[in-house]
mmCIF file of C-alpha atoms (C1' of nucleotides) in Angstrom:
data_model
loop_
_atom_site.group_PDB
_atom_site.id
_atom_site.type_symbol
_atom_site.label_atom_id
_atom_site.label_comp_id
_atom_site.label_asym_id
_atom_site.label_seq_id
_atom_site.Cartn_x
_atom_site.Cartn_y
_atom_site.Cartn_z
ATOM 1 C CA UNK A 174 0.000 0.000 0.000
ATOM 2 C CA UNK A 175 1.408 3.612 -0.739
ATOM 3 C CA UNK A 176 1.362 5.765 1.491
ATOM 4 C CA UNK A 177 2.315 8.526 -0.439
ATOM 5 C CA UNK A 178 -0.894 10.861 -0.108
ATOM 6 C CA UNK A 179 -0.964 10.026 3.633
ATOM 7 C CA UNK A 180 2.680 11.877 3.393
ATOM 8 C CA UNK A 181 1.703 14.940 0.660
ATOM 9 C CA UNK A 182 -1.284 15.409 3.155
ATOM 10 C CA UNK A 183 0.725 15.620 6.347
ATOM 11 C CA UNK A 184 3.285 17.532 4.441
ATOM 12 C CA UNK A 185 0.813 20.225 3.829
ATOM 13 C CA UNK A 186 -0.138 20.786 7.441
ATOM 14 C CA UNK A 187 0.971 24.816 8.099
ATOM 15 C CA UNK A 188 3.112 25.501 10.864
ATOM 16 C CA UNK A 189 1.404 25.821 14.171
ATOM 17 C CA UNK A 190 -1.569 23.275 13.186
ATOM 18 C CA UNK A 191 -1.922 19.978 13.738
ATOM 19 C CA UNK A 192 -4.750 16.795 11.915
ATOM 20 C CA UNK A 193 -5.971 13.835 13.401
ATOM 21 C CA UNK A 194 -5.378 10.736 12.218
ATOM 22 C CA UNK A 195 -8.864 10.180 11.944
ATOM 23 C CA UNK A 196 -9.148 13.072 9.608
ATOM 24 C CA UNK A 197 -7.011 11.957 7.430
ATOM 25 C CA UNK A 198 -7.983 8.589 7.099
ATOM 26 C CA UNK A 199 -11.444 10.022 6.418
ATOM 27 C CA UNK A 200 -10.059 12.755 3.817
ATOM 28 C CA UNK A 201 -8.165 9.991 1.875
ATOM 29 C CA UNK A 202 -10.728 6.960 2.601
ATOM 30 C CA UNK A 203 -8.632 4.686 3.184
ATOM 31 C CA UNK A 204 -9.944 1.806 4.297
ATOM 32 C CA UNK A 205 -7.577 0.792 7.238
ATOM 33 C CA UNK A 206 -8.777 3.828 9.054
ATOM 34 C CA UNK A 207 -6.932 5.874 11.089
ATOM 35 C CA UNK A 208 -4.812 2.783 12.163
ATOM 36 C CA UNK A 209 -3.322 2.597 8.712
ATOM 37 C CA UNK A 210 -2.652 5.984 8.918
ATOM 38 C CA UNK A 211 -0.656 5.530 12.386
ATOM 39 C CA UNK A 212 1.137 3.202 10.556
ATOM 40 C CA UNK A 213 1.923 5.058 8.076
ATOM 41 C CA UNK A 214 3.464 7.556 10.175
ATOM 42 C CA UNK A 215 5.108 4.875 12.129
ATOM 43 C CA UNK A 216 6.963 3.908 8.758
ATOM 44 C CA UNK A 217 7.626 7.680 7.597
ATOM 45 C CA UNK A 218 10.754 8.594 6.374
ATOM 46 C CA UNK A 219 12.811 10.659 8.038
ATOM 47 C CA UNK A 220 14.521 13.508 5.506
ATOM 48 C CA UNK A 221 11.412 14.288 3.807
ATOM 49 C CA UNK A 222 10.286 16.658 5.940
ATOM 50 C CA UNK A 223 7.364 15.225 7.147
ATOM 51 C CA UNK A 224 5.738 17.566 9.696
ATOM 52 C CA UNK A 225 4.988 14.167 11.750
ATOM 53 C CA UNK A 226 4.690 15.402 15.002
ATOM 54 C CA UNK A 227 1.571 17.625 13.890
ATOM 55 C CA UNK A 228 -0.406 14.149 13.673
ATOM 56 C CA UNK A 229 -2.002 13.838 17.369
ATOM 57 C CA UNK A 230 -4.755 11.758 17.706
ATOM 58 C CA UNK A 231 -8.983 11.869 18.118
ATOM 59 C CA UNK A 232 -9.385 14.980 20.700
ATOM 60 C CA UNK A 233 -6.231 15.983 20.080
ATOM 61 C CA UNK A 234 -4.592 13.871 22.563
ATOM 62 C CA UNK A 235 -0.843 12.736 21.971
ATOM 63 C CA UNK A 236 -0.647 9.429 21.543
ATOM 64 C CA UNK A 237 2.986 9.229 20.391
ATOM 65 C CA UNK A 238 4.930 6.837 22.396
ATOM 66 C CA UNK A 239 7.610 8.233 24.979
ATOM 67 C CA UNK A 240 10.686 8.162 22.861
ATOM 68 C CA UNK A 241 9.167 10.463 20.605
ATOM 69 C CA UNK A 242 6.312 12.277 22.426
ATOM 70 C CA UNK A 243 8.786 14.999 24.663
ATOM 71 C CA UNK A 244 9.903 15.944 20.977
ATOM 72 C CA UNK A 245 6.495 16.417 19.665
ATOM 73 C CA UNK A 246 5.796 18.422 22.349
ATOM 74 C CA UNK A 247 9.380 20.206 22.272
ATOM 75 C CA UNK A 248 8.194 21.027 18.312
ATOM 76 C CA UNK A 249 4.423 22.095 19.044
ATOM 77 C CA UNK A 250 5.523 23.875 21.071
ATOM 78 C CA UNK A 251 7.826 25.089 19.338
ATOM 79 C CA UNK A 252 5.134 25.912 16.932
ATOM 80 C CA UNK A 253 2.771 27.981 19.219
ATOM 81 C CA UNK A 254 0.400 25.311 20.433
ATOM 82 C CA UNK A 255 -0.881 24.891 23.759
ATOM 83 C CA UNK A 256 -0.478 21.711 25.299
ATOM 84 C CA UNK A 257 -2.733 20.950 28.409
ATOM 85 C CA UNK A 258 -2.530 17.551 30.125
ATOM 86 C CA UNK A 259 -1.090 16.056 26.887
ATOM 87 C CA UNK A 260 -3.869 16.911 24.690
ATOM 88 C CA UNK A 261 -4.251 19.562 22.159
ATOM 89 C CA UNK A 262 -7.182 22.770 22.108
ATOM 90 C CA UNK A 263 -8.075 20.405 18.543
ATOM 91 C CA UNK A 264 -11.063 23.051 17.698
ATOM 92 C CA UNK A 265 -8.654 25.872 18.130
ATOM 93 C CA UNK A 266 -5.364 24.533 16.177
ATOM 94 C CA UNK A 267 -7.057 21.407 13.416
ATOM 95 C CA UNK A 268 -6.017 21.950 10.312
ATOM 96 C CA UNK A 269 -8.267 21.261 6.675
ATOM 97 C CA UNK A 270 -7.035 20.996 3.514
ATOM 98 C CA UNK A 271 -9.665 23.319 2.314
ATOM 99 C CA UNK A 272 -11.119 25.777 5.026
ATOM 100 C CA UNK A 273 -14.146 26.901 2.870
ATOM 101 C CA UNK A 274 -15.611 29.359 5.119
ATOM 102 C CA UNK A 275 -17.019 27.905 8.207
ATOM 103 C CA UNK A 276 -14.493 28.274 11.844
ATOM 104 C CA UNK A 277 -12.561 25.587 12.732
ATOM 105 C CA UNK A 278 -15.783 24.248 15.496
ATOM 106 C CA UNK A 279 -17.200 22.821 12.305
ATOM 107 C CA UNK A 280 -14.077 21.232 10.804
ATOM 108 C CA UNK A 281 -14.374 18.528 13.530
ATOM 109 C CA UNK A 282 -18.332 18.189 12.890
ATOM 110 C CA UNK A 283 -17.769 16.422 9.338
ATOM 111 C CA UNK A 284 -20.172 14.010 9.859
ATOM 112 C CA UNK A 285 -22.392 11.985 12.268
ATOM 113 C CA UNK A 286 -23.198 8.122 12.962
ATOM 114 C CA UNK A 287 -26.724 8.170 13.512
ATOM 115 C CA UNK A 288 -26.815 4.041 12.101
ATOM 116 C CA UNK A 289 -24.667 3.086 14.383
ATOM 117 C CA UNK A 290 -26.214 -0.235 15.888
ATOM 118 C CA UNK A 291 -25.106 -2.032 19.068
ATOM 119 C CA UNK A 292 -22.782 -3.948 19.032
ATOM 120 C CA UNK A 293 -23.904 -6.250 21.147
ATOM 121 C CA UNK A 294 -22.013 -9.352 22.387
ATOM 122 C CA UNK A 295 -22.043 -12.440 20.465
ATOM 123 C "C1'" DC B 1096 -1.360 -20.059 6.207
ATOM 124 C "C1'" DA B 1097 -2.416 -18.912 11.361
ATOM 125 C "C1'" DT B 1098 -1.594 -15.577 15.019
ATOM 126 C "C1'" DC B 1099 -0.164 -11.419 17.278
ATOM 127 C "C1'" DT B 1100 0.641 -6.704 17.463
ATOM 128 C "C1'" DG B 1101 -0.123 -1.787 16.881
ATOM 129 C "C1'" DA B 1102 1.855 6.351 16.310
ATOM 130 C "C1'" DC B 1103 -6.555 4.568 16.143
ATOM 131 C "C1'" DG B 1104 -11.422 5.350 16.937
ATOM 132 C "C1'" DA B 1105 -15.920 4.698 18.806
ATOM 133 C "C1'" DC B 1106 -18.809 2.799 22.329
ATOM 134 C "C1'" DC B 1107 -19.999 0.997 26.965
ATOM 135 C "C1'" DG B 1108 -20.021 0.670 32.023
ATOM 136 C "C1'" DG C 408 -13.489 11.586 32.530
ATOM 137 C "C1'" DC C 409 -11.351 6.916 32.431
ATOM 138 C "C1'" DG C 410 -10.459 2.200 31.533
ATOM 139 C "C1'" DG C 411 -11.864 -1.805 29.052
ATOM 140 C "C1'" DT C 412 -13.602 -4.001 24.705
ATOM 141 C "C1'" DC C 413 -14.478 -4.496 19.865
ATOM 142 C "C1'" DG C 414 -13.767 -3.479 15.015
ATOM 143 C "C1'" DC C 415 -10.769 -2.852 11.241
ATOM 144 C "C1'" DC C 416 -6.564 -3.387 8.612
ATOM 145 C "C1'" DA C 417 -1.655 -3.835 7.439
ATOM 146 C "C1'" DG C 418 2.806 -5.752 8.653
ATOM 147 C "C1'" DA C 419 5.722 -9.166 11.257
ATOM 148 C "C1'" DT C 420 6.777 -13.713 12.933
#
DNA sequence: CATCTGACGACCG
DNA sequence: GCGGTCGCCAGAT
């Protein structure tokens, strides 16, 4: 699977933003969800400037592992985003690809589940 | 080919 | 708000 416009998407994140995985994964329906995108990331190549660290996940919480997670937050930071309790004000710094006119509250409102059915044991 | 694991997400208690 | 469970998929072993 190529992963390329999981990268070209990430690439184009602006400084001082971040996307969810979810987002993407939903932008670029792919069908492994945001775990193939997480994946993805996990697999990114380092020297092509992929803005990585600006991929947190639903909520905006961090869910970068420790060896890398003090640098994400060293580089949002960095970057002008407040981090509180390891999770990101998402509303305040997601990022779209194509911010037609409505504020960033309605970014995260792309859609709702209202057929979703119980799971239910087996 | 069978099984496990994982930079996820949504739902339930 | 949190922890546990399930679903879903792509590697790794």
């Amino acid at each position: 699977m190529s992963w390329e416009p999981i990268y070209r998407l990430v690439k184009r994140v602006p400084r001082g933003r971040v996307i969810t995985y979810g987002a993407i994964a939903r932008m670029l329906k792919l069908r492994g969800g945001a775990r193939s995108v997480g994946y993805a990331m996990a697999a990114s190549p380092s020297g092509r400037g992929i803005p990585w660290h600006r991929v947190v996940g639903a909520n905006g919480r961090l869910l970068i592992p420790e060896p890398h997670a003090s640098l994400q937050r060293r580089l949002l930071d960095s970057e002008g985003i407040t981090i509180r309790e390891g999770r990101i004000d998402l509303p305040r710094h997601s990022w779209l690809p194509r911010p037609e006119k409505k504020s960033a509250t309605a970014a995260k409102s792309a859609r709702k589940r209202p057929t979703r059915k119980s799971r239910g044991h087996v």
